[in-house]
Coordinates of C-alpha atoms in Angstrom, one line a residue:
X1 CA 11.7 65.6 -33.0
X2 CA 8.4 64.0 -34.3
X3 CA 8.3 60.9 -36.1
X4 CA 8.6 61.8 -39.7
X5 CA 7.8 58.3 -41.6
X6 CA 4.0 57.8 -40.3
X7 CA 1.8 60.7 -40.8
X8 CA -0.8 60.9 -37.6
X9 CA -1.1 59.3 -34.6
X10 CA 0.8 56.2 -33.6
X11 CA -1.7 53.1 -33.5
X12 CA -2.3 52.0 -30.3
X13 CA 0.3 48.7 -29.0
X14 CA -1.7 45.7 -29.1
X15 CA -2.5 43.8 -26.0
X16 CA -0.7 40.1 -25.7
X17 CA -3.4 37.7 -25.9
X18 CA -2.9 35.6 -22.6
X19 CA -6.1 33.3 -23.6
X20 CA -4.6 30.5 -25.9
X21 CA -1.6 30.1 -23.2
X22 CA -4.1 29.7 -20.4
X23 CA -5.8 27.3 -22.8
X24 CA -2.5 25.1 -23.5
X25 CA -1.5 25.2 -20.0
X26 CA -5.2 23.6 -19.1
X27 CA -4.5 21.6 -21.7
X28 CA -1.7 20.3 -19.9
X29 CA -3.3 19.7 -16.6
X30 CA -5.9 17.8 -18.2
X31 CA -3.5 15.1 -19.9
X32 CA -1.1 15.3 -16.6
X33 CA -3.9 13.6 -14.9
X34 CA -5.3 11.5 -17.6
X35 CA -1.7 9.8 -17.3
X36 CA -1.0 10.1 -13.7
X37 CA -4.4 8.3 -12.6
X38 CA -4.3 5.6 -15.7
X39 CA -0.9 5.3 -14.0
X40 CA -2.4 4.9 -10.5
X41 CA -5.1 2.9 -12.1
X42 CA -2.6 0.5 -14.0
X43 CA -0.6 0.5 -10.6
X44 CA -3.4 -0.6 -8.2
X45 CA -5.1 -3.3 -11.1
X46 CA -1.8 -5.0 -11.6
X47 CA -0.8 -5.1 -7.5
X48 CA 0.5 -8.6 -7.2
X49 CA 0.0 -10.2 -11.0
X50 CA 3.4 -11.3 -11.6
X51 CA 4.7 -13.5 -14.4
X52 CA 3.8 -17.0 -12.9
X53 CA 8.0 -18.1 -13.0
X54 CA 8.9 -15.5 -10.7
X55 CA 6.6 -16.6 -7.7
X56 CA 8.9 -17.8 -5.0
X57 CA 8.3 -20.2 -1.6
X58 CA 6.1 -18.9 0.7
X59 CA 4.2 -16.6 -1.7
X60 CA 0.8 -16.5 -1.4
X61 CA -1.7 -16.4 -4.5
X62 CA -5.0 -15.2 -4.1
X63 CA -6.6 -17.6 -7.1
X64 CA -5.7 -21.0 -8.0
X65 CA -5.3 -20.2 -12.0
X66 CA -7.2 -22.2 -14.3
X67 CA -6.4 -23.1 -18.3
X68 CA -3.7 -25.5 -19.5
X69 CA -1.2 -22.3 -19.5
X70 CA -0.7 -19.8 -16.9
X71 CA 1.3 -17.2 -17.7
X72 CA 0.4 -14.8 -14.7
X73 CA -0.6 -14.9 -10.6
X74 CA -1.8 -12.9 -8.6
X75 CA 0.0 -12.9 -5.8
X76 CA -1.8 -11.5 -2.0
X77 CA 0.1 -11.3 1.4
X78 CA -0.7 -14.3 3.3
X79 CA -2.1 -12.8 5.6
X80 CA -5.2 -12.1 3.6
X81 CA -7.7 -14.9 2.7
X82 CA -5.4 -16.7 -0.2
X83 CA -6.4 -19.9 -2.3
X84 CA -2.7 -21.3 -2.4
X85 CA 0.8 -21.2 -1.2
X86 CA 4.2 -21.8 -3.1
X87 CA 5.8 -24.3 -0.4
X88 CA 8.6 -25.4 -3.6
X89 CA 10.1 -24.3 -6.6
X90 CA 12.0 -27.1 -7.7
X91 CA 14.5 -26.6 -11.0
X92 CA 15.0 -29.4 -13.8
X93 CA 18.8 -29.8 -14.9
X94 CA 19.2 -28.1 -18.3
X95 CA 19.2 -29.4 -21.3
X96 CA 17.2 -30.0 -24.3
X97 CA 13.1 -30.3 -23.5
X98 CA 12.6 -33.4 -22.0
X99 CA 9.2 -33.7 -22.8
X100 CA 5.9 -33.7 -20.8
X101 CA 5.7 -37.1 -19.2
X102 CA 9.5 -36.4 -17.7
X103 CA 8.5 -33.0 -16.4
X104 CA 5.2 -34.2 -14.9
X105 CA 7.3 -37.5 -13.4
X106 CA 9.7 -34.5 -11.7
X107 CA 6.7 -32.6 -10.3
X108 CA 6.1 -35.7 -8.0
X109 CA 9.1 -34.0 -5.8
X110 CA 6.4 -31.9 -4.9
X111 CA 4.5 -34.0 -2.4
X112 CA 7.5 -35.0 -0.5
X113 CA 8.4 -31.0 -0.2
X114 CA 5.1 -29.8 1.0
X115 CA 5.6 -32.7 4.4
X116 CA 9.1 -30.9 5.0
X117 CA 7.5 -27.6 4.3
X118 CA 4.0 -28.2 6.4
X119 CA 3.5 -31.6 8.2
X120 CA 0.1 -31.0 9.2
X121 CA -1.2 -30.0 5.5
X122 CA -0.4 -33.7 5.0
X123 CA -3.9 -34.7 7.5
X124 CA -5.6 -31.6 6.3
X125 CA -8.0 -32.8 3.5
X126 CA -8.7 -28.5 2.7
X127 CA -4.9 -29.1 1.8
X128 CA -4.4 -30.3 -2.0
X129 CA -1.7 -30.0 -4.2
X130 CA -1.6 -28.1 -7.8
X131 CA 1.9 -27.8 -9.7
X132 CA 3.2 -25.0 -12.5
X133 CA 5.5 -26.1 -14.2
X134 CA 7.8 -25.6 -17.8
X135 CA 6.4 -26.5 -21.5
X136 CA 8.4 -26.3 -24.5
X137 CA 7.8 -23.3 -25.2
X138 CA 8.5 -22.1 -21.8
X139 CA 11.6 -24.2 -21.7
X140 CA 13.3 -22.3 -24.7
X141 CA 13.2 -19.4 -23.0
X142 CA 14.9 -20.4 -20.6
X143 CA 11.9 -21.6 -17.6
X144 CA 13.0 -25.1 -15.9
X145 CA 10.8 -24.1 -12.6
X146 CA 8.1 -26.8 -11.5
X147 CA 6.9 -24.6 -8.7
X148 CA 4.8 -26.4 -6.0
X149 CA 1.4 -25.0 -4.7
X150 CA -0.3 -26.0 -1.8
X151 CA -4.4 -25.2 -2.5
X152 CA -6.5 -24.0 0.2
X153 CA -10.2 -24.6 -0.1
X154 CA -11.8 -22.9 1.2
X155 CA -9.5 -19.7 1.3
X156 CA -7.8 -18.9 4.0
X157 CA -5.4 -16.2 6.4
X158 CA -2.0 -17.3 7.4
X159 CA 0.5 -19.3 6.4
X160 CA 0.5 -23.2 6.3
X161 CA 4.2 -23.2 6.7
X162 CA 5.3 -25.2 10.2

C-alpha cells in the first residue's frame, strides 16, 4: 500500500555530513600534541632544577647559584662537567629562628665535613667552599638544612669524594 500522507515522491535521505567530525577529530590531534610536546618540553627544561632543600650529599650541581636567595639547583650527574658538589647537609635543632649570625656560626661545620668527605680538596686551591643554608622565612616552613657545597673552578667530571 502506497504512502498516503505525502503526495509525490519521497525526498531523497540526506547524506551524514562526516566533514565537521573529521574537523574535531583534527582538532584533537592538534591540541594532543600542543600538550604532549609542552609536556616533553617542560620535562627536558626542568631535568635536574630541584627545590635547593632537597639536594642531598654527593649531588652534583651544574651552576654555583648566585643572589642572596636560592630557591632552585640545577642538579647534573657528576659525571658531567659540574661547578659544585653537596659533600654535607647539616640540620640546626629546631626551635624558634635563631637568627642569621647563629646560622652562619653553624655553617662553619662545613669545613671540617668537606676533609672527612674529600681530604685532598683540602690542598686543592680549584676547591672552595659555598654554603645554602635557612632564612626566616625558610625556617617557618619548616627548612633547618645548612647544606655544604664544595665549588669547582673550573668545572669539572667526577666526583671529589675520597
Amino acid at each position: 500500500m502506497p504512502y498516503q500522507g505525502y503526495p509525490g515522491q519521497y525526498p531523497p535521505p540526506q547524506k551524514k555530513s562526516r566533514a565537521k567530525w573529521w574537523l574535531l577529530g583534527g582538532l584533537a590531534a592538534v591540541l594532543l600534541l600542543v600538550v604532549a610536546g609542552g609536556a616533553i618540553v617542560w620535562s627536558v627544561a626542568n631535568s635536574g632544577n630541584v627545590t635547593a632543600t632537597d639536594v642531598k650529599v654527593g649531588d652534583c650541581l651544574s651552576e654555583i647559584p648566585t643572589g642572596d636567595t636560592v630557591m632552585r639547583v640545577k642538579t647534573v650527574g657528576c659525571e658531567q662537567a659540574h661547578a659544585g658538589e653537596v659533600f654535607a647537609v647539616l640540620n640546626m635543632p629546631d626551635g624558634d629562628f635563631p637568627g642569621q649570625p647563629a646560622v652562619e656560626a653553624y655553617s662553619q661545620k662545613c669545613a671540617p665535613a668537606l676533609a672527612g668527605y674529600s681530604p685532598s680538596s683540602l690542598t686543592d686551591d680549584t676547591v672552595q667552599l659555598y654554603v645554602l643554608y635557612p632564612t626566616a622565612e625558610t625556617w617557618s616552613s619548616g627548612d633547618r638544612a645548612v647544606t655544604c657545597v664544595a665549588t669547582l673552578n673550573p668545572p669539572r667530571a667526577g666526583s671529589i669524594k675520597g
